[in-house]
mmCIF file of C-alpha atoms in Angstrom:
data_model
loop_
_atom_site.group_PDB
_atom_site.id
_atom_site.type_symbol
_atom_site.label_atom_id
_atom_site.label_comp_id
_atom_site.label_asym_id
_atom_site.label_seq_id
_atom_site.Cartn_x
_atom_site.Cartn_y
_atom_site.Cartn_z
ATOM 1 C CA MET A 248 -113.958 148.164 -71.119
ATOM 2 C CA LYS A 249 -115.501 144.833 -71.984
ATOM 3 C CA ASN A 250 -112.328 143.951 -73.902
ATOM 4 C CA ILE A 251 -110.222 144.578 -70.576
ATOM 5 C CA ASN A 252 -112.604 142.625 -68.440
ATOM 6 C CA PHE A 253 -112.484 139.805 -70.869
ATOM 7 C CA ARG A 254 -108.840 139.753 -70.742
ATOM 8 C CA TYR A 255 -108.792 140.001 -67.133
ATOM 9 C CA HIS A 256 -111.153 137.138 -66.822
ATOM 10 C CA ARG A 257 -109.094 134.936 -69.252
ATOM 11 C CA PHE A 258 -106.093 135.698 -67.374
ATOM 12 C CA TYR A 259 -107.644 134.709 -64.023
ATOM 13 C CA LYS A 260 -108.914 131.259 -65.269
ATOM 14 C CA ARG A 261 -105.373 130.610 -66.587
ATOM 15 C CA ILE A 262 -103.945 131.435 -63.098
ATOM 16 C CA ILE A 263 -106.565 129.203 -61.555
ATOM 17 C CA TYR A 264 -105.867 126.345 -64.003
ATOM 18 C CA LEU A 265 -102.058 126.512 -63.483
ATOM 19 C CA SER A 266 -102.537 126.678 -59.670
ATOM 20 C CA LYS A 267 -104.725 123.454 -59.964
ATOM 21 C CA GLU A 268 -101.870 121.934 -62.185
ATOM 22 C CA VAL A 269 -99.196 122.997 -59.549
ATOM 23 C CA TRP A 270 -101.275 121.288 -56.812
ATOM 24 C CA ILE A 271 -101.514 118.073 -58.846
ATOM 25 C CA MET A 272 -97.790 118.039 -59.304
ATOM 26 C CA ASN A 273 -96.983 118.711 -55.824
ATOM 27 C CA ASN A 274 -99.172 115.781 -54.821
ATOM 28 C CA ILE A 275 -97.401 113.621 -57.264
ATOM 29 C CA VAL A 276 -93.990 114.661 -55.958
ATOM 30 C CA LEU A 277 -95.033 114.016 -52.390
ATOM 31 C CA LEU A 278 -96.227 110.404 -53.255
ATOM 32 C CA ALA A 279 -93.105 109.791 -55.192
ATOM 33 C CA VAL A 280 -90.773 110.984 -52.573
ATOM 34 C CA VAL A 281 -92.400 108.862 -49.914
ATOM 35 C CA GLU A 282 -92.132 105.988 -52.276
ATOM 36 C CA ILE A 283 -88.514 106.614 -52.696
ATOM 37 C CA ILE A 284 -87.913 106.267 -48.757
ATOM 38 C CA PHE A 285 -89.833 102.938 -48.656
ATOM 39 C CA LEU A 286 -88.114 101.391 -51.605
ATOM 40 C CA LEU A 287 -84.524 102.373 -50.826
ATOM 41 C CA ILE A 288 -84.114 103.077 -47.339
ATOM 42 C CA SER A 289 -83.423 99.438 -46.515
ATOM 43 C CA SER A 290 -80.679 99.079 -49.204
ATOM 44 C CA ILE A 291 -78.606 102.274 -48.084
ATOM 45 C CA SER A 292 -75.419 101.611 -46.779
ATOM 46 C CA MET A 293 -72.596 104.341 -46.571
ATOM 47 C CA ASN A 294 -69.306 102.677 -45.694
ATOM 48 C CA TRP A 295 -67.485 106.146 -45.515
ATOM 49 C CA LEU A 296 -69.392 106.930 -42.550
ATOM 50 C CA MET A 297 -69.023 105.384 -39.081
ATOM 51 C CA ASN A 298 -71.414 102.456 -38.723
ATOM 52 C CA GLY A 299 -72.345 103.053 -42.324
ATOM 53 C CA THR A 300 -75.243 100.613 -42.351
ATOM 54 C CA GLN A 301 -77.113 102.523 -39.858
ATOM 55 C CA SER A 302 -75.935 106.079 -40.093
ATOM 56 C CA GLY A 303 -76.012 105.735 -43.980
ATOM 57 C CA LYS A 304 -79.731 105.083 -43.661
ATOM 58 C CA THR A 305 -80.530 108.078 -41.430
ATOM 59 C CA PHE A 306 -78.335 110.350 -43.637
ATOM 60 C CA PHE A 307 -80.347 109.354 -46.640
ATOM 61 C CA PHE A 308 -83.607 109.524 -44.810
ATOM 62 C CA LEU A 309 -82.914 113.059 -43.256
ATOM 63 C CA LEU A 310 -81.939 114.356 -46.996
ATOM 64 C CA VAL A 311 -85.395 112.889 -48.268
ATOM 65 C CA ILE A 312 -87.137 114.290 -45.410
ATOM 66 C CA LEU A 313 -85.734 117.720 -46.255
ATOM 67 C CA VAL A 314 -87.638 117.517 -49.680
ATOM 68 C CA ILE A 315 -90.703 116.536 -47.921
ATOM 69 C CA VAL A 316 -90.279 119.505 -45.587
ATOM 70 C CA VAL A 317 -90.029 121.834 -48.662
ATOM 71 C CA ASN A 318 -93.073 119.972 -50.236
ATOM 72 C CA LEU A 319 -95.079 120.351 -47.134
ATOM 73 C CA LEU A 320 -94.270 124.214 -46.755
ATOM 74 C CA PHE A 321 -95.294 124.702 -50.472
ATOM 75 C CA ARG A 322 -98.647 122.933 -49.866
ATOM 76 C CA PHE A 323 -99.321 125.070 -46.909
ATOM 77 C CA ILE A 324 -98.725 128.320 -48.899
ATOM 78 C CA LEU A 325 -100.684 127.046 -51.758
ATOM 79 C CA SER A 326 -103.716 125.930 -50.003
ATOM 80 C CA SER A 327 -103.794 127.513 -46.577
ATOM 81 C CA ASN A 328 -106.897 129.577 -47.497
ATOM 82 C CA THR A 329 -108.929 126.719 -49.279
ATOM 83 C CA ARG A 330 -108.105 123.484 -47.360
ATOM 84 C CA THR A 331 -109.659 122.431 -43.997
ATOM 85 C CA ILE A 332 -107.440 120.551 -41.543
ATOM 86 C CA LYS A 333 -108.847 117.481 -40.269
ATOM 87 C CA VAL A 334 -107.507 116.223 -36.972
ATOM 88 C CA SER A 335 -108.240 112.527 -36.116
ATOM 89 C CA PHE A 336 -107.928 111.041 -32.585
ATOM 90 C CA LEU A 337 -104.638 109.498 -33.621
ATOM 91 C CA ASP A 338 -103.290 112.839 -34.640
ATOM 92 C CA PHE A 339 -104.335 114.358 -31.345
ATOM 93 C CA PHE A 340 -102.694 111.679 -29.372
ATOM 94 C CA LEU A 341 -99.422 111.660 -31.492
ATOM 95 C CA PHE A 342 -99.300 115.427 -31.038
ATOM 96 C CA ILE A 343 -99.560 115.324 -27.257
ATOM 97 C CA GLY A 344 -96.808 112.625 -27.048
ATOM 98 C CA THR A 345 -94.528 114.441 -29.472
ATOM 99 C CA CYS A 346 -94.864 117.551 -27.370
ATOM 100 C CA TYR A 347 -94.203 115.720 -24.245
ATOM 101 C CA LEU A 348 -91.143 113.959 -25.711
ATOM 102 C CA LEU A 349 -89.617 117.103 -27.181
ATOM 103 C CA LEU A 350 -90.175 119.008 -23.797
ATOM 104 C CA ASN A 351 -88.757 116.201 -21.754
ATOM 105 C CA ASP A 352 -85.708 116.049 -24.054
ATOM 106 C CA TYR A 353 -85.343 119.788 -23.663
ATOM 107 C CA LEU A 354 -85.399 119.835 -19.972
ATOM 108 C CA LYS A 355 -83.139 116.866 -19.718
ATOM 109 C CA SER A 356 -80.827 118.375 -22.323
ATOM 110 C CA VAL A 357 -80.672 115.329 -24.315
ATOM 111 C CA PRO A 358 -77.888 115.576 -26.791
ATOM 112 C CA VAL A 359 -78.374 115.250 -30.586
ATOM 113 C CA SER A 360 -78.113 111.657 -31.934
ATOM 114 C CA LEU A 361 -79.054 109.449 -34.973
ATOM 115 C CA GLY A 362 -82.034 108.215 -33.066
ATOM 116 C CA LEU A 363 -83.241 111.567 -32.245
ATOM 117 C CA LEU A 364 -82.707 112.859 -35.625
ATOM 118 C CA ASP A 365 -84.844 109.858 -36.883
ATOM 119 C CA PHE A 366 -87.490 110.699 -34.502
ATOM 120 C CA TYR A 367 -87.821 114.202 -35.926
ATOM 121 C CA GLY A 368 -87.762 112.804 -39.268
ATOM 122 C CA LEU A 369 -90.549 110.279 -38.741
ATOM 123 C CA ILE A 370 -92.670 113.249 -37.602
ATOM 124 C CA PHE A 371 -92.590 114.879 -40.850
ATOM 125 C CA LEU A 372 -93.021 111.427 -42.591
ATOM 126 C CA TYR A 373 -96.172 111.035 -40.642
ATOM 127 C CA VAL A 374 -97.644 114.496 -41.736
ATOM 128 C CA ALA A 375 -96.606 113.593 -45.143
ATOM 129 C CA LEU A 376 -98.529 110.326 -44.911
ATOM 130 C CA ARG A 377 -101.602 112.021 -43.659
ATOM 131 C CA GLN A 378 -101.691 114.324 -46.709
ATOM 132 C CA ILE A 379 -101.775 111.167 -49.064
ATOM 133 C CA ASN A 380 -105.303 109.704 -49.928
ATOM 134 C CA LYS A 381 -105.459 106.229 -48.322
ATOM 135 C CA LYS A 382 -106.518 104.682 -51.643
ATOM 136 C CA TYR A 383 -102.778 105.271 -52.697
ATOM 137 C CA PHE A 384 -101.351 103.400 -49.977
ATOM 138 C CA ILE A 385 -101.581 100.237 -51.958
ATOM 139 C CA LEU A 386 -98.611 101.728 -53.893
ATOM 140 C CA LEU A 387 -96.553 102.261 -51.056
ATOM 141 C CA PHE A 388 -97.294 98.665 -49.970
ATOM 142 C CA PHE A 389 -96.199 97.582 -53.422
ATOM 143 C CA VAL A 390 -93.020 99.602 -53.365
ATOM 144 C CA LEU A 391 -92.334 97.935 -49.824
ATOM 145 C CA LEU A 392 -92.621 94.618 -51.585
ATOM 146 C CA ILE A 393 -90.074 95.596 -54.089
ATOM 147 C CA GLY A 394 -87.656 96.763 -51.341
ATOM 148 C CA GLY A 395 -88.182 93.344 -49.577
ATOM 149 C CA ILE A 396 -87.509 91.154 -52.587
ATOM 150 C CA ILE A 397 -84.211 93.183 -53.204
ATOM 151 C CA GLN A 398 -83.151 92.518 -49.605
ATOM 152 C CA ALA A 399 -84.115 88.899 -49.775
ATOM 153 C CA LEU A 400 -82.037 88.326 -52.924
ATOM 154 C CA PHE A 401 -79.192 90.357 -51.448
ATOM 155 C CA GLY A 402 -79.425 88.109 -48.280
ATOM 156 C CA GLY A 403 -79.534 84.928 -50.462
ATOM 157 C CA LEU A 404 -76.457 86.111 -52.453
ATOM 158 C CA GLN A 405 -74.635 86.658 -49.074
ATOM 159 C CA LEU A 406 -75.205 82.925 -48.066
ATOM 160 C CA TRP A 407 -73.792 82.004 -51.379
ATOM 161 C CA GLY A 408 -70.760 84.099 -50.759
ATOM 162 C CA VAL A 409 -71.345 86.506 -53.713
ATOM 163 C CA PHE A 410 -71.615 89.602 -51.467
ATOM 164 C CA PRO A 411 -69.758 90.109 -48.175
ATOM 165 C CA SER A 412 -71.702 90.343 -44.876
ATOM 166 C CA SER A 413 -71.851 93.699 -42.707
ATOM 167 C CA ASN A 414 -70.774 91.959 -39.776
ATOM 168 C CA ASN A 415 -67.653 89.464 -39.214
ATOM 169 C CA VAL A 416 -69.641 87.423 -36.938
ATOM 170 C CA PHE A 417 -72.625 86.585 -39.145
ATOM 171 C CA ASN A 418 -72.641 85.768 -42.828
ATOM 172 C CA LEU A 419 -76.429 86.994 -43.157
ATOM 173 C CA THR A 420 -77.172 90.461 -42.468
ATOM 174 C CA GLY A 421 -78.498 91.950 -45.688
ATOM 175 C CA SER A 422 -77.984 95.809 -45.793
ATOM 176 C CA PHE A 423 -77.999 95.827 -41.943
ATOM 177 C CA SER A 424 -75.548 95.485 -39.442
ATOM 178 C CA ASN A 425 -76.939 92.398 -37.640
ATOM 179 C CA PRO A 426 -79.197 89.593 -38.828
ATOM 180 C CA GLY A 427 -81.741 90.632 -35.916
ATOM 181 C CA PRO A 428 -82.934 93.978 -37.608
ATOM 182 C CA TYR A 429 -82.454 92.363 -41.039
ATOM 183 C CA ALA A 430 -85.052 89.663 -40.169
ATOM 184 C CA GLY A 431 -87.233 92.570 -38.412
ATOM 185 C CA TYR A 432 -87.498 94.378 -41.724
ATOM 186 C CA LEU A 433 -88.292 91.132 -43.714
ATOM 187 C CA VAL A 434 -91.028 90.073 -41.146
ATOM 188 C CA GLY A 435 -92.496 93.395 -41.810
ATOM 189 C CA ILE A 436 -92.594 92.619 -45.554
ATOM 190 C CA PHE A 437 -94.114 89.346 -45.006
ATOM 191 C CA PRO A 438 -97.690 90.078 -43.865
ATOM 192 C CA ILE A 439 -97.758 92.664 -46.792
ATOM 193 C CA ALA A 440 -96.931 89.975 -49.546
ATOM 194 C CA LEU A 441 -99.271 87.460 -47.883
ATOM 195 C CA GLY A 442 -102.202 90.004 -48.000
ATOM 196 C CA PHE A 443 -101.547 90.736 -51.534
ATOM 197 C CA TYR A 444 -101.723 86.940 -52.234
ATOM 198 C CA LEU A 445 -104.780 86.058 -50.115
ATOM 199 C CA PHE A 446 -107.037 88.946 -51.218
ATOM 200 C CA ARG A 447 -105.704 89.026 -54.684
ATOM 201 C CA ILE A 448 -104.796 92.847 -54.510
ATOM 202 C CA ASN A 449 -103.650 94.511 -57.716
ATOM 203 C CA PRO A 450 -101.851 97.768 -57.268
ATOM 204 C CA PHE A 451 -101.698 98.761 -60.934
ATOM 205 C CA PRO A 452 -105.055 100.288 -61.348
ATOM 206 C CA ALA A 453 -104.170 102.881 -59.034
ATOM 207 C CA LEU A 454 -101.244 103.892 -61.293
ATOM 208 C CA PHE A 455 -103.810 104.807 -63.925
ATOM 209 C CA GLY A 456 -106.183 106.437 -61.620
ATOM 210 C CA ASN A 457 -106.598 110.092 -60.511
ATOM 211 C CA ILE A 458 -103.334 110.970 -58.693
ATOM 212 C CA ILE A 459 -104.932 113.906 -57.027
ATOM 213 C CA ILE A 460 -104.205 113.296 -53.397
ATOM 214 C CA GLY A 461 -106.796 114.780 -51.116
ATOM 215 C CA ARG A 462 -108.362 116.907 -53.764
ATOM 216 C CA SER A 463 -110.898 114.925 -55.913
ATOM 217 C CA ASN A 464 -112.759 117.975 -57.329
ATOM 218 C CA LEU A 465 -109.805 119.464 -59.119
ATOM 219 C CA GLN A 466 -109.259 119.467 -62.716
ATOM 220 C CA GLN A 467 -106.822 116.808 -63.819
ATOM 221 C CA PRO A 468 -103.846 117.180 -66.270
ATOM 222 C CA ARG A 469 -104.287 115.937 -69.768
ATOM 223 C CA LEU A 470 -101.571 113.461 -69.172
ATOM 224 C CA PHE A 471 -103.897 111.259 -66.855
ATOM 225 C CA ILE A 472 -107.112 111.505 -68.872
ATOM 226 C CA LEU A 473 -106.262 108.499 -70.974
ATOM 227 C CA PHE A 474 -105.358 106.423 -67.973
ATOM 228 C CA GLN A 475 -108.463 107.391 -66.343
ATOM 229 C CA GLN A 476 -110.475 106.128 -69.348
ATOM 230 C CA ILE A 477 -108.723 102.884 -69.209
ATOM 231 C CA THR A 478 -109.500 102.495 -65.355
ATOM 232 C CA ARG A 479 -113.058 103.459 -65.991
ATOM 233 C CA ILE A 480 -113.637 100.749 -68.653
ATOM 234 C CA LYS A 481 -112.024 98.120 -66.192
ATOM 235 C CA LYS A 482 -114.268 99.100 -63.526
ATOM 236 C CA GLU A 483 -117.418 98.807 -65.645
ATOM 237 C CA ARG A 484 -116.302 95.485 -66.671
ATOM 238 C CA ALA A 485 -115.918 94.267 -62.965
ATOM 239 C CA LYS A 486 -119.257 95.770 -61.923
ATOM 240 C CA ASN A 487 -121.189 92.591 -61.744
ATOM 241 C CA GLN A 488 -118.358 90.921 -59.864
ATOM 242 C CA SER A 489 -118.553 90.660 -55.984
ATOM 243 C CA GLU A 490 -114.963 91.548 -55.677
ATOM 244 C CA LEU A 491 -112.600 93.377 -58.139
ATOM 245 C CA ASN A 492 -110.032 90.791 -59.005
ATOM 246 C CA LEU A 493 -107.519 91.902 -61.418
ATOM 247 C CA GLN A 494 -104.610 90.065 -60.295
ATOM 248 C CA ASN A 495 -105.158 87.211 -62.402
ATOM 249 C CA ASN A 496 -105.178 89.226 -65.669
ATOM 250 C CA ILE A 497 -101.664 90.462 -65.148
ATOM 251 C CA PRO A 498 -99.176 87.858 -66.454
ATOM 252 C CA GLY A 499 -96.631 87.022 -63.668
ATOM 253 C CA PHE A 500 -97.995 89.138 -60.951
ATOM 254 C CA THR A 501 -99.204 86.098 -58.866
ATOM 255 C CA PHE A 502 -95.782 84.576 -59.508
ATOM 256 C CA PHE A 503 -94.146 87.602 -58.191
ATOM 257 C CA ILE A 504 -95.935 87.734 -55.019
ATOM 258 C CA SER A 505 -95.483 83.991 -54.434
ATOM 259 C CA SER A 506 -91.681 84.562 -55.010
ATOM 260 C CA VAL A 507 -91.577 87.340 -52.508
ATOM 261 C CA ILE A 508 -93.318 85.375 -49.939
ATOM 262 C CA PHE A 509 -91.068 82.030 -50.447
ATOM 263 C CA LEU A 510 -87.697 84.167 -50.524
ATOM 264 C CA VAL A 511 -88.730 86.263 -47.364
ATOM 265 C CA LEU A 512 -89.850 83.161 -45.553
ATOM 266 C CA LEU A 513 -86.573 81.286 -46.596
ATOM 267 C CA ILE A 514 -84.465 83.985 -45.448
ATOM 268 C CA ILE A 515 -86.281 84.659 -42.256
ATOM 269 C CA LEU A 516 -85.865 80.810 -41.358
ATOM 270 C CA VAL A 517 -82.110 81.080 -42.003
ATOM 271 C CA SER A 518 -81.708 84.068 -39.920
ATOM 272 C CA ARG A 519 -82.479 82.009 -36.826
ATOM 273 C CA SER A 520 -84.422 84.918 -35.353
ATOM 274 C CA ARG A 521 -87.105 83.602 -32.962
ATOM 275 C CA ALA A 522 -88.995 86.732 -32.734
ATOM 276 C CA ALA A 523 -89.327 86.817 -36.492
ATOM 277 C CA TRP A 524 -90.591 83.353 -36.672
ATOM 278 C CA ILE A 525 -93.298 84.199 -34.019
ATOM 279 C CA ALA A 526 -94.115 87.325 -36.000
ATOM 280 C CA VAL A 527 -94.637 85.268 -38.971
ATOM 281 C CA ILE A 528 -96.949 82.844 -37.268
ATOM 282 C CA ALA A 529 -99.089 85.387 -35.567
ATOM 283 C CA SER A 530 -99.559 87.575 -38.819
ATOM 284 C CA THR A 531 -100.207 84.624 -40.766
ATOM 285 C CA CYS A 532 -102.797 83.404 -38.341
ATOM 286 C CA TYR A 533 -104.512 86.883 -38.272
ATOM 287 C CA LEU A 534 -104.621 87.347 -42.132
ATOM 288 C CA LEU A 535 -106.253 83.708 -42.504
ATOM 289 C CA SER A 536 -108.797 84.413 -39.891
ATOM 290 C CA VAL A 537 -109.607 87.680 -41.902
ATOM 291 C CA LYS A 538 -109.805 85.932 -44.989
ATOM 292 C CA TYR A 539 -111.798 82.801 -43.975
ATOM 293 C CA PRO A 540 -114.517 82.368 -41.287
ATOM 294 C CA VAL A 541 -112.493 80.441 -39.045
ATOM 295 C CA LYS A 542 -114.532 81.391 -35.841
ATOM 296 C CA SER A 543 -117.683 79.703 -37.645
ATOM 297 C CA ILE A 544 -115.762 76.881 -38.701
ATOM 298 C CA LEU A 545 -114.577 76.211 -35.174
ATOM 299 C CA LYS A 546 -118.056 76.578 -33.806
ATOM 300 C CA GLU A 547 -119.324 74.064 -36.273
ATOM 301 C CA TYR A 548 -116.966 71.255 -35.527
ATOM 302 C CA ILE A 549 -116.028 71.959 -32.082
ATOM 303 C CA HIS A 550 -119.081 72.293 -29.896
ATOM 304 C CA GLY A 551 -119.641 71.160 -26.468
ATOM 305 C CA LYS A 552 -117.783 72.159 -23.153
ATOM 306 C CA PHE A 553 -115.804 68.785 -23.337
ATOM 307 C CA LYS A 554 -114.440 69.196 -26.842
ATOM 308 C CA GLN A 555 -113.788 72.823 -26.393
ATOM 309 C CA GLY A 556 -111.913 71.932 -23.002
ATOM 310 C CA ILE A 557 -109.765 69.438 -24.786
ATOM 311 C CA VAL A 558 -108.911 71.792 -27.576
ATOM 312 C CA PHE A 559 -108.078 74.578 -25.091
ATOM 313 C CA PHE A 560 -105.802 72.086 -23.140
ATOM 314 C CA ILE A 561 -104.106 71.252 -26.291
ATOM 315 C CA GLY A 562 -103.529 74.730 -27.204
ATOM 316 C CA ILE A 563 -101.991 75.665 -23.853
ATOM 317 C CA LEU A 564 -99.797 72.501 -24.043
ATOM 318 C CA LEU A 565 -98.532 73.430 -27.598
ATOM 319 C CA PHE A 566 -97.904 77.059 -26.456
ATOM 320 C CA VAL A 567 -95.831 75.898 -23.560
ATOM 321 C CA ILE A 568 -93.816 73.350 -25.718
ATOM 322 C CA SER A 569 -93.237 75.917 -28.288
ATOM 323 C CA VAL A 570 -91.914 78.509 -25.754
ATOM 324 C CA PHE A 571 -89.582 75.688 -24.126
ATOM 325 C CA CYS A 572 -88.174 74.692 -27.631
ATOM 326 C CA LEU A 573 -87.692 78.246 -28.585
ATOM 327 C CA TYR A 574 -85.836 79.049 -25.299
ATOM 328 C CA ARG A 575 -83.640 75.719 -25.766
ATOM 329 C CA PHE A 576 -82.871 76.632 -29.303
ATOM 330 C CA LYS A 577 -80.719 79.570 -28.372
ATOM 331 C CA GLN A 578 -80.443 79.425 -24.507
ATOM 332 C CA GLY A 579 -77.662 81.657 -24.326
ATOM 333 C CA SER A 580 -79.246 84.466 -26.265
ATOM 334 C CA ALA A 581 -82.467 84.141 -24.290
ATOM 335 C CA ALA A 582 -80.725 84.310 -21.116
ATOM 336 C CA GLY A 583 -79.188 87.309 -22.296
ATOM 337 C CA ARG A 584 -82.405 88.849 -23.313
ATOM 338 C CA VAL A 585 -83.785 88.068 -19.736
ATOM 339 C CA LEU A 586 -80.808 89.831 -18.182
ATOM 340 C CA ILE A 587 -81.476 92.865 -20.364
ATOM 341 C CA TRP A 588 -85.096 92.983 -19.603
ATOM 342 C CA LYS A 589 -84.219 92.986 -15.855
ATOM 343 C CA VAL A 590 -81.680 95.827 -16.118
ATOM 344 C CA THR A 591 -84.082 97.813 -18.229
ATOM 345 C CA SER A 592 -86.920 97.346 -15.619
ATOM 346 C CA GLU A 593 -84.603 98.980 -12.844
ATOM 347 C CA MET A 594 -83.949 101.637 -15.257
ATOM 348 C CA ILE A 595 -87.712 102.142 -15.582
ATOM 349 C CA SER A 596 -88.266 102.239 -12.120
ATOM 350 C CA ASP A 597 -85.955 104.933 -11.487
ATOM 351 C CA TYR A 598 -87.335 107.132 -14.332
ATOM 352 C CA LEU A 599 -90.849 106.067 -14.410
ATOM 353 C CA LEU A 600 -92.499 109.271 -15.596
ATOM 354 C CA THR A 601 -89.847 110.890 -17.687
ATOM 355 C CA GLY A 602 -87.594 108.000 -18.946
ATOM 356 C CA VAL A 603 -83.927 108.749 -19.737
ATOM 357 C CA GLY A 604 -84.673 110.641 -22.845
ATOM 358 C CA THR A 605 -85.069 109.875 -26.488
ATOM 359 C CA ASP A 606 -82.393 107.451 -27.818
ATOM 360 C CA GLN A 607 -80.577 107.574 -24.397
ATOM 361 C CA PHE A 608 -81.102 103.853 -23.613
ATOM 362 C CA LYS A 609 -77.431 102.957 -24.616
ATOM 363 C CA ALA A 610 -75.938 105.900 -22.753
ATOM 364 C CA TYR A 611 -77.577 104.573 -19.277
ATOM 365 C CA TYR A 612 -77.873 100.846 -19.819
ATOM 366 C CA MET A 613 -74.018 99.936 -19.089
ATOM 367 C CA ASP A 614 -74.172 101.904 -15.927
ATOM 368 C CA TYR A 615 -77.257 99.995 -14.811
ATOM 369 C CA GLN A 616 -75.741 96.715 -15.726
ATOM 370 C CA ALA A 617 -72.615 97.305 -13.915
ATOM 371 C CA ASN A 618 -74.777 98.336 -10.802
ATOM 372 C CA TYR A 619 -76.861 95.058 -11.210
ATOM 373 C CA PHE A 620 -73.761 92.940 -11.020
ATOM 374 C CA LYS A 621 -72.642 94.859 -7.945
ATOM 375 C CA THR A 622 -75.754 93.881 -6.131
ATOM 376 C CA HIS A 623 -75.477 90.311 -7.685
ATOM 377 C CA PRO A 624 -71.838 89.627 -7.671
ATOM 378 C CA GLU A 625 -72.159 85.886 -7.867
ATOM 379 C CA SER A 626 -74.789 85.722 -10.696
ATOM 380 C CA LYS A 627 -74.183 83.415 -13.634
ATOM 381 C CA GLU A 628 -75.757 86.052 -15.871
ATOM 382 C CA ALA A 629 -72.437 87.693 -16.159
ATOM 383 C CA MET A 630 -71.591 84.984 -18.871
ATOM 384 C CA VAL A 631 -74.155 86.529 -21.045
ATOM 385 C CA ALA A 632 -73.568 90.051 -20.376
ATOM 386 C CA GLY A 633 -72.263 92.476 -23.043
ATOM 387 C CA ASP A 634 -72.362 95.908 -24.500
ATOM 388 C CA VAL A 635 -76.079 96.610 -25.363
ATOM 389 C CA ASN A 636 -77.541 99.354 -27.348
ATOM 390 C CA TYR A 637 -81.164 98.068 -27.578
ATOM 391 C CA ALA A 638 -83.626 96.601 -24.868
ATOM 392 C CA PHE A 639 -84.660 93.786 -27.642
ATOM 393 C CA ASN A 640 -88.239 94.637 -26.401
ATOM 394 C CA GLU A 641 -90.038 97.678 -28.065
ATOM 395 C CA VAL A 642 -92.358 98.232 -25.106
ATOM 396 C CA LEU A 643 -89.614 98.218 -22.457
ATOM 397 C CA GLN A 644 -87.393 100.328 -24.990
ATOM 398 C CA GLN A 645 -89.757 103.175 -25.428
ATOM 399 C CA THR A 646 -90.878 103.148 -21.612
ATOM 400 C CA ALA A 647 -87.239 103.477 -20.564
#
């Protein structure tokens, strides 16, 4: 009888150990799949599809999301009795918003489109990101840097004529259909690279650490024991330092980050995207204000109401001059954007609470633009009107 109990206990321990190993591998797979999305999504272009630069990205994104859905289902089955679900305020807010959008689209009989499928995929991507421990987000940011430098190099080779552009009008589009979204992608990479450089962030220790996402008390696979020992030694050496700074110990890493910043800035400048320029300036000012005590410096050198008034006046003057220069730089494009915003505002006024439906902006805009010119037949804005799919303003786009 004791022998049977011993065998049963031994078998039970093996099952528990295997379940832990499976949980660990499930976490690793989830992190790896999300990294694949962040690394490759910008470079995907399927020319055999209609509008392959956009639809190809959606097709690839949805295929990878299917893998994530299977992974999440497996996690739910494996851990439904042991894990506690933690819901943050952001989760609650997004859940209510998502339910509202889905119900609104159902009542409006919104047809299935690439944008709608993207929206559904992003829901599962958010759930996957919530399953990943925040300390491993540094790896996701690093993967984004790699994807960004690939796109920057690709755009540079397009300028040199090595690779063809995706648009007959523009010679710089990267793996996108237009330099606008291309610059928008790169300007999202820039603050990440600048943050790595300013704060001397090194992502490599996370590669050798505990890859258990959300489960710090589980037994680790033997494969990572050596990597953990290496990380523990590095942390002990850095105990007396005020800041863990391992970036300078990795040959070429600082050069890599500097190269990303330089190439991304160069391509953004050449793209002639004013919105991207503004985003670069704003993100740089924010990161510098976080890194350095800008507020204290200003208080020390600019004290007194007279000096503060002069600085405030100069700031307003520089802002007005900058806006005027940006407007004059591409005046026709700016006039076209103003027209789009006017027409979009009329669309919003008609559908203030419900909108026109997810990804239905392009289906309604041209009718509203035609009605706008019916009421303004002599408007000179007709010279800058065109077939528009986007509002070129995220707040107006989402509200509409």
